[in-house]
Short mmCIF file of C-alpha atoms and ligand atoms in Angstrom, two decimals:
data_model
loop_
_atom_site.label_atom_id
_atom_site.label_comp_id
_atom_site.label_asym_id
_atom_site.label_seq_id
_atom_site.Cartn_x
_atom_site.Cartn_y
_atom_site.Cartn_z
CA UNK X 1 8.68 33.12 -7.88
CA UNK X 2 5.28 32.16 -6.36
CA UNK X 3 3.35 35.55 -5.39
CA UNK X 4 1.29 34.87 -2.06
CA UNK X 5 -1.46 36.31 -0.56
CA UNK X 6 -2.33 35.73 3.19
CA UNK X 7 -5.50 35.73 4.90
CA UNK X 8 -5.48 36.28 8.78
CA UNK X 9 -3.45 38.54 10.48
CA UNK X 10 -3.33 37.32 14.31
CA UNK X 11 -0.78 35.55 16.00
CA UNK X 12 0.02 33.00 13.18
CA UNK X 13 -0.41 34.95 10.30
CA UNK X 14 2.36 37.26 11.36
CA UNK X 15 4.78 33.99 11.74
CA UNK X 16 3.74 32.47 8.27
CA UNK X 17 4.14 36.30 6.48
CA UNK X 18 7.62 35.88 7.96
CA UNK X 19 8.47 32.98 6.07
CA UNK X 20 6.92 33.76 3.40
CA UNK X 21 9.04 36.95 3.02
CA UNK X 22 12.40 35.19 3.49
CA UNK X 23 11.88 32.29 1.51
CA UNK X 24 13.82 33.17 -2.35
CA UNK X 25 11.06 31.89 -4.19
CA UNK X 26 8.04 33.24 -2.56
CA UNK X 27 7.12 36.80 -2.31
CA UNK X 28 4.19 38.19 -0.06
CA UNK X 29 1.68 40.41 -2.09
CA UNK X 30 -1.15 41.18 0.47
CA UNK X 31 -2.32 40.50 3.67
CA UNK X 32 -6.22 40.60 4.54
CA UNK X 33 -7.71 40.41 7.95
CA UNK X 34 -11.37 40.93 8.63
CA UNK X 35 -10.37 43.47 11.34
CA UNK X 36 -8.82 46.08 8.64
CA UNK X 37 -6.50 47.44 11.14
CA UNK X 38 -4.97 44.03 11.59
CA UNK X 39 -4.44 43.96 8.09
CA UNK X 40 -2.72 46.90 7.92
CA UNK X 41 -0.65 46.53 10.56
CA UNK X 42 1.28 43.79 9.25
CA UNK X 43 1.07 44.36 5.56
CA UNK X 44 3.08 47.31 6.28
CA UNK X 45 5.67 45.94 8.71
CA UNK X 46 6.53 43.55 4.95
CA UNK X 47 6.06 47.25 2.70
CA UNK X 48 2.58 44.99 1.08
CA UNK X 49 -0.66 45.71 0.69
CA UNK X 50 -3.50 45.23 3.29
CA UNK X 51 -6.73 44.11 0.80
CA UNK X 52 -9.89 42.04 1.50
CA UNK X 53 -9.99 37.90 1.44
CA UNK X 54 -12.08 38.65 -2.20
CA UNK X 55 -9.25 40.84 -3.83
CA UNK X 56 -6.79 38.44 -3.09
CA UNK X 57 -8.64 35.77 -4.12
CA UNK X 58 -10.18 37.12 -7.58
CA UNK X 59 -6.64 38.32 -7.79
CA UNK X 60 -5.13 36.49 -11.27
CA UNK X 61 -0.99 37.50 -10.19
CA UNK X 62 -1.77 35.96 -7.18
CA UNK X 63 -0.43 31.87 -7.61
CA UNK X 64 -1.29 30.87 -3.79
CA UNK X 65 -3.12 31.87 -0.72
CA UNK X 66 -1.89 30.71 2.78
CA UNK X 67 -4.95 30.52 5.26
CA UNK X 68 -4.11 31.44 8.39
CA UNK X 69 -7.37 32.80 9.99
CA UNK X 70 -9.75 31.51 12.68
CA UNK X 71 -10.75 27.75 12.18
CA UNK X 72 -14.43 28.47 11.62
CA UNK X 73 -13.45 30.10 8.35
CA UNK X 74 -10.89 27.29 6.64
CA UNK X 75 -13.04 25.00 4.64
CA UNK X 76 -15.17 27.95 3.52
CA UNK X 77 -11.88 29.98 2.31
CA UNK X 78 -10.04 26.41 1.19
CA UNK X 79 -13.13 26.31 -1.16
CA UNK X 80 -12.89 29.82 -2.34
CA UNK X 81 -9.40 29.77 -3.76
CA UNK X 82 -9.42 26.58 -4.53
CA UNK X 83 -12.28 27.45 -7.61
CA UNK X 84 -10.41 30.72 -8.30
CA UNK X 85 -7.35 28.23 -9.25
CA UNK X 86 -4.87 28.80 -6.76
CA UNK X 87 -2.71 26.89 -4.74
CA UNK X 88 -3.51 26.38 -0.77
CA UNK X 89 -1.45 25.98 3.03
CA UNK X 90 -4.44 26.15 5.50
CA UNK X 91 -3.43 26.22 9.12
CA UNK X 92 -5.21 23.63 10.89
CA UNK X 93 -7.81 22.20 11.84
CA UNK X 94 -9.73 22.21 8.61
CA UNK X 95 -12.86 22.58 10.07
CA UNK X 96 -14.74 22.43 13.26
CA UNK X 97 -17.26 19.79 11.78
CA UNK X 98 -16.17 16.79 10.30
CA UNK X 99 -18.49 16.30 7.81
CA UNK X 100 -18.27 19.90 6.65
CA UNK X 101 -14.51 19.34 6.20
CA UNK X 102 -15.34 15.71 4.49
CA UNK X 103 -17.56 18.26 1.93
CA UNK X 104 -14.35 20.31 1.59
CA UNK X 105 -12.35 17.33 0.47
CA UNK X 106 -15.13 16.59 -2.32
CA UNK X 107 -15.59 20.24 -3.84
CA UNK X 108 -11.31 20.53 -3.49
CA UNK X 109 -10.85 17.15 -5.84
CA UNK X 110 -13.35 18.62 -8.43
CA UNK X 111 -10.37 21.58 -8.47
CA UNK X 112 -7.53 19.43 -8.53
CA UNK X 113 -5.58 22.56 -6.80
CA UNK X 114 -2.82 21.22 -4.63
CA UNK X 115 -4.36 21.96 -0.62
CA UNK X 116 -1.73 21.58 2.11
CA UNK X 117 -2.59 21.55 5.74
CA UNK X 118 -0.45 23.23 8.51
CA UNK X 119 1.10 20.39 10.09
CA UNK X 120 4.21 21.78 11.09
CA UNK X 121 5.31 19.58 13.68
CA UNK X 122 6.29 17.18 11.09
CA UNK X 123 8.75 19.38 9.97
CA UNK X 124 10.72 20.18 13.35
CA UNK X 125 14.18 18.60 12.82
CA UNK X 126 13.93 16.61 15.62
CA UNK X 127 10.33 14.37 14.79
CA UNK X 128 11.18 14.26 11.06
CA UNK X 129 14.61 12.89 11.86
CA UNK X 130 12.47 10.52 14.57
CA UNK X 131 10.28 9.43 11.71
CA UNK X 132 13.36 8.76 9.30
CA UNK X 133 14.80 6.80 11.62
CA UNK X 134 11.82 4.42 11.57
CA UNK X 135 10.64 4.36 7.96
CA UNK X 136 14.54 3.02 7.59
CA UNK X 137 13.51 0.53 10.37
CA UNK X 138 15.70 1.19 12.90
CA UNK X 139 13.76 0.21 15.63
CA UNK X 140 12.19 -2.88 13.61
CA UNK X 141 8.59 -3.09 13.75
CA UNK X 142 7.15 -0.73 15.75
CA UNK X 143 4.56 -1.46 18.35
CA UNK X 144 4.49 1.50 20.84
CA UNK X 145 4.33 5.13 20.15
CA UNK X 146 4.14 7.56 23.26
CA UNK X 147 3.22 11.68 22.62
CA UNK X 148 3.62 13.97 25.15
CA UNK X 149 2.16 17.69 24.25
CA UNK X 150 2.13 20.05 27.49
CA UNK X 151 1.29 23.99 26.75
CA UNK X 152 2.61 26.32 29.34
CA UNK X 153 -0.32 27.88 30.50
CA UNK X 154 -4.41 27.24 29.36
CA UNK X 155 -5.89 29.97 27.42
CA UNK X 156 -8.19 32.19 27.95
CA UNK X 157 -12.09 30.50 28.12
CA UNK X 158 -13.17 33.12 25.61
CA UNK X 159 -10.47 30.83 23.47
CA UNK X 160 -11.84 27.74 24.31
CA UNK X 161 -15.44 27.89 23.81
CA UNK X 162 -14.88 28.83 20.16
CA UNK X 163 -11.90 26.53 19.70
CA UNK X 164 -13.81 23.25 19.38
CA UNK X 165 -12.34 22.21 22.32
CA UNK X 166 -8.82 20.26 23.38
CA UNK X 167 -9.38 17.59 20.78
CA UNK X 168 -9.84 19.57 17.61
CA UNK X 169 -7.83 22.42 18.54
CA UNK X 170 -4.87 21.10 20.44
CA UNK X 171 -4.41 17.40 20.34
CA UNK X 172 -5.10 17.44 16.68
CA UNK X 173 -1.66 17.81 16.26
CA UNK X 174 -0.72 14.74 18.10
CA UNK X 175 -3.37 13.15 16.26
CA UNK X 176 -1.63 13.69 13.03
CA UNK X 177 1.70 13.04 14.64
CA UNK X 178 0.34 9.96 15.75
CA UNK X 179 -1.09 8.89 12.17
CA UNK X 180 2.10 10.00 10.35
CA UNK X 181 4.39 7.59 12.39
CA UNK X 182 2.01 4.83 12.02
CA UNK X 183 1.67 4.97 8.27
CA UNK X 184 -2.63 4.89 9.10
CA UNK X 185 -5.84 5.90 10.71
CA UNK X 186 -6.20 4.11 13.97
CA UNK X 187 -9.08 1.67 14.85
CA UNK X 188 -10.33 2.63 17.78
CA UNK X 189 -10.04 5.58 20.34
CA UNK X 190 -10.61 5.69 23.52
CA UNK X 191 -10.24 9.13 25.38
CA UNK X 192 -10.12 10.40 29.14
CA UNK X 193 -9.85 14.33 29.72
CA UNK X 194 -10.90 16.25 32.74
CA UNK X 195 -10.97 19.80 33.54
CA UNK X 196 -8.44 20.57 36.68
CA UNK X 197 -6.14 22.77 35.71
CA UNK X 198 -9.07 25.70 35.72
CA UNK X 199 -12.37 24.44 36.38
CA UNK X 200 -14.19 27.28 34.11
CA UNK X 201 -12.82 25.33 31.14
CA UNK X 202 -15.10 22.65 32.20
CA UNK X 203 -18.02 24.95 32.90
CA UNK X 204 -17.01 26.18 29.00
CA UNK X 205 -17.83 22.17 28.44
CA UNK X 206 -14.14 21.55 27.70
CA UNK X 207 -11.50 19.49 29.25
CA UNK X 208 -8.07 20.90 29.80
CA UNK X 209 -6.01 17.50 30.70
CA UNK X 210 -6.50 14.32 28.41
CA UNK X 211 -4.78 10.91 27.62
CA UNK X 212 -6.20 9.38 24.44
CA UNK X 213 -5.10 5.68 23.79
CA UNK X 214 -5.30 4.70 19.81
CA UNK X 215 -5.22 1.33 18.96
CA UNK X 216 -3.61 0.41 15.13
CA UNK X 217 -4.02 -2.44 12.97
CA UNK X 218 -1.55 -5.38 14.39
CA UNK X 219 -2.64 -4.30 17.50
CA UNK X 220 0.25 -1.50 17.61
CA UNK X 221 -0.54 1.47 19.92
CA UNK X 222 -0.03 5.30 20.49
CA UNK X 223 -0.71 6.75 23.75
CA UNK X 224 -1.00 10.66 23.93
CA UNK X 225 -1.09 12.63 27.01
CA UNK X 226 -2.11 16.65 26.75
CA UNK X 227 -2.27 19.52 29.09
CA UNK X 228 -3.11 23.32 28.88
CA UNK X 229 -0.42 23.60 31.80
CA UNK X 230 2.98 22.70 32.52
CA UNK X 231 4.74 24.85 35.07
CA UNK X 232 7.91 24.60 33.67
CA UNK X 233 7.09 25.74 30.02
CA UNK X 234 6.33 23.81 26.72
CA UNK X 235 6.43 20.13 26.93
CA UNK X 236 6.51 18.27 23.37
CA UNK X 237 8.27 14.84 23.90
CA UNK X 238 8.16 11.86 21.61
CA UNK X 239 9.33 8.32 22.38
CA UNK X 240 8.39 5.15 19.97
CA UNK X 241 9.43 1.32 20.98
CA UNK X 242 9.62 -1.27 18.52
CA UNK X 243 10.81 -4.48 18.19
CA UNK X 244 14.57 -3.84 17.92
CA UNK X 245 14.90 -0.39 20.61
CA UNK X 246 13.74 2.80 21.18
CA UNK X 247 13.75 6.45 19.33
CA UNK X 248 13.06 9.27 21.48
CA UNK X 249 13.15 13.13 20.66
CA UNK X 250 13.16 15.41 23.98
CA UNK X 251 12.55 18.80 24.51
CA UNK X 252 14.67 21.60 23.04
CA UNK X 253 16.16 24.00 25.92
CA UNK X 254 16.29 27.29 26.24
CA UNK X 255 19.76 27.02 26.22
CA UNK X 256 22.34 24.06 26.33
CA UNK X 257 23.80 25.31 30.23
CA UNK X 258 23.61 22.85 32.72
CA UNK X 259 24.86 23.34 36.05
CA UNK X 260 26.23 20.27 38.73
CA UNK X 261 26.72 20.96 42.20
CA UNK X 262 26.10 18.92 45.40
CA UNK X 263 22.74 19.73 45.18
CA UNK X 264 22.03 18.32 41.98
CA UNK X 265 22.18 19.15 38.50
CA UNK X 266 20.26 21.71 36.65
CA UNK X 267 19.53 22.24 33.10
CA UNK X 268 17.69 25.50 31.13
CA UNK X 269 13.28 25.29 30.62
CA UNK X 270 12.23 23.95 27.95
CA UNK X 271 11.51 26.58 25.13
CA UNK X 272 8.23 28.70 26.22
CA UNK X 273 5.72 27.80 23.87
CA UNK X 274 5.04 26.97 20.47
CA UNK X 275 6.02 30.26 18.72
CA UNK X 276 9.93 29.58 19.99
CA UNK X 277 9.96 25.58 19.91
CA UNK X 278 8.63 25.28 16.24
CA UNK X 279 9.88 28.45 14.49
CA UNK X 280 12.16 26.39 12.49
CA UNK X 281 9.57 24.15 11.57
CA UNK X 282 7.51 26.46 10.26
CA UNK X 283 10.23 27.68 7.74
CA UNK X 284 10.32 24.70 6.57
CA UNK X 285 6.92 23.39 6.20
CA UNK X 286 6.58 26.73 3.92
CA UNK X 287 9.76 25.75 1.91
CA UNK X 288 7.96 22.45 1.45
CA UNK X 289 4.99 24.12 0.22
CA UNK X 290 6.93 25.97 -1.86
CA UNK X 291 8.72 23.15 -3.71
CA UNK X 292 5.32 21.17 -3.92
CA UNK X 293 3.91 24.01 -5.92
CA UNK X 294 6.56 25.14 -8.07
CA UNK X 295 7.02 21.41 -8.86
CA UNK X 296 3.68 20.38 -9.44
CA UNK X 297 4.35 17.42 -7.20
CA UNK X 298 2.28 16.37 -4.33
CA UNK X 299 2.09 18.50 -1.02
CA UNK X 300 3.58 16.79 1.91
CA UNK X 301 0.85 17.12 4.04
CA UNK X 302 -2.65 17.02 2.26
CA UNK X 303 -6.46 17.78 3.14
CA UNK X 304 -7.06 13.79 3.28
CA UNK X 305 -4.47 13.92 6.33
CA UNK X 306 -6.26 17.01 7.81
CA UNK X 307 -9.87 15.29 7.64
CA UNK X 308 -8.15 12.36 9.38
CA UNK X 309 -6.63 13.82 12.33
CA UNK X 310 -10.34 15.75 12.50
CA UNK X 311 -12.18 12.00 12.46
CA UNK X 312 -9.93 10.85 14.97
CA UNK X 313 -10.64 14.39 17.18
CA UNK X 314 -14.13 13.70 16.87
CA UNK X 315 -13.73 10.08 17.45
CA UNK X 316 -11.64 11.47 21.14
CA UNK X 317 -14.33 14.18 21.68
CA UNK X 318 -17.08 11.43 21.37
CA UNK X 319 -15.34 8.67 23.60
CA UNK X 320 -14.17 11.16 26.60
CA UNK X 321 -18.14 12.31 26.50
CA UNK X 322 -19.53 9.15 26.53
CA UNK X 323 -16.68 7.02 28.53
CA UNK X 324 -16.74 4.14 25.65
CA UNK X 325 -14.33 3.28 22.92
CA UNK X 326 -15.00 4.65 19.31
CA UNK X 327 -14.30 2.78 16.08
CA UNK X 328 -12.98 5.68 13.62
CA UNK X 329 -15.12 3.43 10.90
CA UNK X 330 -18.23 5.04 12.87
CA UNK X 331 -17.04 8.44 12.90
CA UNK X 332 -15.94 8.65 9.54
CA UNK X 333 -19.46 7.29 7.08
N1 NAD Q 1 0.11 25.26 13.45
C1 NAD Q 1 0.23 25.92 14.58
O1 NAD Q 1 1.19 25.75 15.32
C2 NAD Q 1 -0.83 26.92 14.97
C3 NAD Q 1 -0.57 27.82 16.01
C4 NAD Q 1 -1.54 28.76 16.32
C5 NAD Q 1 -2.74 28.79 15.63
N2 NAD Q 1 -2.96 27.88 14.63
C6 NAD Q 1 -4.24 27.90 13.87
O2 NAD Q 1 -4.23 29.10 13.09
C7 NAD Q 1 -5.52 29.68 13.07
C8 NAD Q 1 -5.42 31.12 13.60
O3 NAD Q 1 -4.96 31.08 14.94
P1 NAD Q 1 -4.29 32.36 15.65
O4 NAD Q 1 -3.75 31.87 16.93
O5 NAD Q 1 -3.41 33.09 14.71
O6 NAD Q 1 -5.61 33.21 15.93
P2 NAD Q 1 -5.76 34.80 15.99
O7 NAD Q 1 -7.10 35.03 16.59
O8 NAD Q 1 -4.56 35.43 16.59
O9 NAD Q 1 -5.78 35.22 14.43
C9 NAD Q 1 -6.81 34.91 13.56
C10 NAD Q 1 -7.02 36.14 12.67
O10 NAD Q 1 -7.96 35.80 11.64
C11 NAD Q 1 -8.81 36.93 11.44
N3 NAD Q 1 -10.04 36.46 10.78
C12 NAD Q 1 -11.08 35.78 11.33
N4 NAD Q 1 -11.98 35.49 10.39
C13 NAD Q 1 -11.51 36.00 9.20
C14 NAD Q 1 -11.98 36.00 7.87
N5 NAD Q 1 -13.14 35.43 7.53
N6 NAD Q 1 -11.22 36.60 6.95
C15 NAD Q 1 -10.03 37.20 7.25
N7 NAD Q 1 -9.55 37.23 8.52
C16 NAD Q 1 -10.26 36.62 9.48
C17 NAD Q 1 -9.00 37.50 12.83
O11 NAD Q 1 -9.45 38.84 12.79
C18 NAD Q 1 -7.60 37.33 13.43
O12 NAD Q 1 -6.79 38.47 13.17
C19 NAD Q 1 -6.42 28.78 13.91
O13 NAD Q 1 -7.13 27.92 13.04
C20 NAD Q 1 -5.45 27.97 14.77
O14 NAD Q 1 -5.93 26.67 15.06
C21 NAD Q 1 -2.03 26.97 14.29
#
């Protein structure tokens, strides 16, 4: 049984202490949250105890700490419990800075604790069965991968000017998605984003609409198309051509209802937003964890993938300011 402790208690803390509590082989010990009531709030909706981020990690019972509070925190808190011995799942991004999550990387290795980073797309049913299907080559090479990420509705601005903006904080995802399909970093990025969808996002010097192009080795490419709005709820749609066909994984409906009359046929929204679309996958990128760790084998998803998907944010964030193309070898020295 691995005994947990959890750091953050916002919006995704309170999903990972679920899974946490109803996995058999992890148990949640305490929850800490800088604002105390936070803390105890949800440590007593699991009957745990609400402690601070140094109890938990000076804590010897406690084997592994999942990291689920804001983003300029990780690689600070990834260091921590790292040197007090334990094991790691930090939500992503790892950092806000590049090099300051490069630095992570290096004072992790010295540990040799296992760090896994939140991921958890890669773990919905329907992309991981995607990417089976073309590690077993199904579609023969591959040559064209197409992401398409939509959120509901932007968030607030106070959000966005301490989120690191659409790259880091949103598209990262699809970043990693991107990376994880193509078995490697890309080359070069080249990134458009504007802000229309609410024009005080741009005055916060973000942009809330963005297609990224990355181009592979073998000249294979991804193209990725975010936006903070999509009136019809949560867009996440993946489609990748290769030599011998296409693999596509749609959207997952609210329901499977569709009704057909003269005027057409009409199906249920897609699911709302992340917290209904990827609960499953979040189950089961913790049961993943869980195996890694009680197996000593290698996490799934490691910090070298989460300071990848950052260099290739950066690499975006860099090319959509200056309106060039950015070789990742330039971002990443
Ligand atoms: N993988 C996903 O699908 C996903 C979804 C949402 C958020 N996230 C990531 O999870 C992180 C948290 O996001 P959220 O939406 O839950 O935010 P949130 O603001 O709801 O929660 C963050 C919590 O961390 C607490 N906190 C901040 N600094 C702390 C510190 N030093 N020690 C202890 N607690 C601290 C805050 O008080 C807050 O309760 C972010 O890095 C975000 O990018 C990932």
């Amino acid at each position: 049984m691995l005994r947990i402790g959890l750091l953050g208690a916002g919006r995704i803390g309170h999903v990972h202490a679920r899974a946490i509590s109803a996995h058999p082989q992890s148990e949640l010990i305490a929850v800490a949250d800088v604002v105390k009531e936070s803390a105890s709030k949800l440590a007593a909706q699991y009957g745990v105890e609400a402690r601070s981020n140094e109890d938990i990690i000076g804590d010897a019972a406690i084997d592994a700490v999942l990291i689920a509070t804001s983003t300029n925190t990780h690689s600070d808190l990834i260091e921590s419990v790292t040197r007090a011995g334990k094991a790691v799942l930090c939500e992503k991004p790892v950092d806000l800075s590049l090099a300051r999550a490069q630095a992570c990387r290096n004072a992790v290795a010295a540990t040799k604790r296992p760090v896994m980073i939140g991921f958890n797309r890669r773990f919905d049913p329907n992309f991981a069965a995607l990417k089976a299907a073309v590690d077993r080559g199904e579609i023969g090479k591959s040559e064209l991968l197409s992401i398409t990420s939509f959120d509901p509705a932007p968030p607030p601005v106070s959000y966005v000017k301490v989120s690191g903006g659409l790259f880091r904080d949103m598209m990262i995802h699809d970043f990693d998605m991107a990376c994880w399909m193509m078995g490697s970093l890309p080359q070069k990025v080249t990134a458009i984003g504007t802000s229309i969808v609410d024009p005080e996002i741009g005055k916060a010097g973000d942009v809330d609409t963005a297609v990224v192009t990355l181009t592979f080795a073998n000249g294979r490419i991804a193209v990725i198309k975010n936006s903070r709005r999509a009136s019809y709820g949560y867009d996440q749609r993946i489609e990748f051509l290769g030599s011998e066909g296409l693999l596509s994984a749609g959207n997952v409906l609210e329901n499977t209802v569709s009704k057909a009359t003269k005027a057409g046929v009409v199906s249920a929204k897609p699911e709302y937003f992340f917290l209904e679309r990827y609960m499953r996958s979040y189950a089961a990128e913790w049961a993943a964890f869980v195996e890694a760790v009680t197996n000593a084998s290698a996490v799934p998803v490691t910090l070298d993938d989460g300071v990848n998907a950052l260099a290739v944010a950066e690499a975006a964030t860099l090319s959509a300011k200056s309106g060039t193309t950015v070789d990742i070898a330039s971002v990443m020295k």
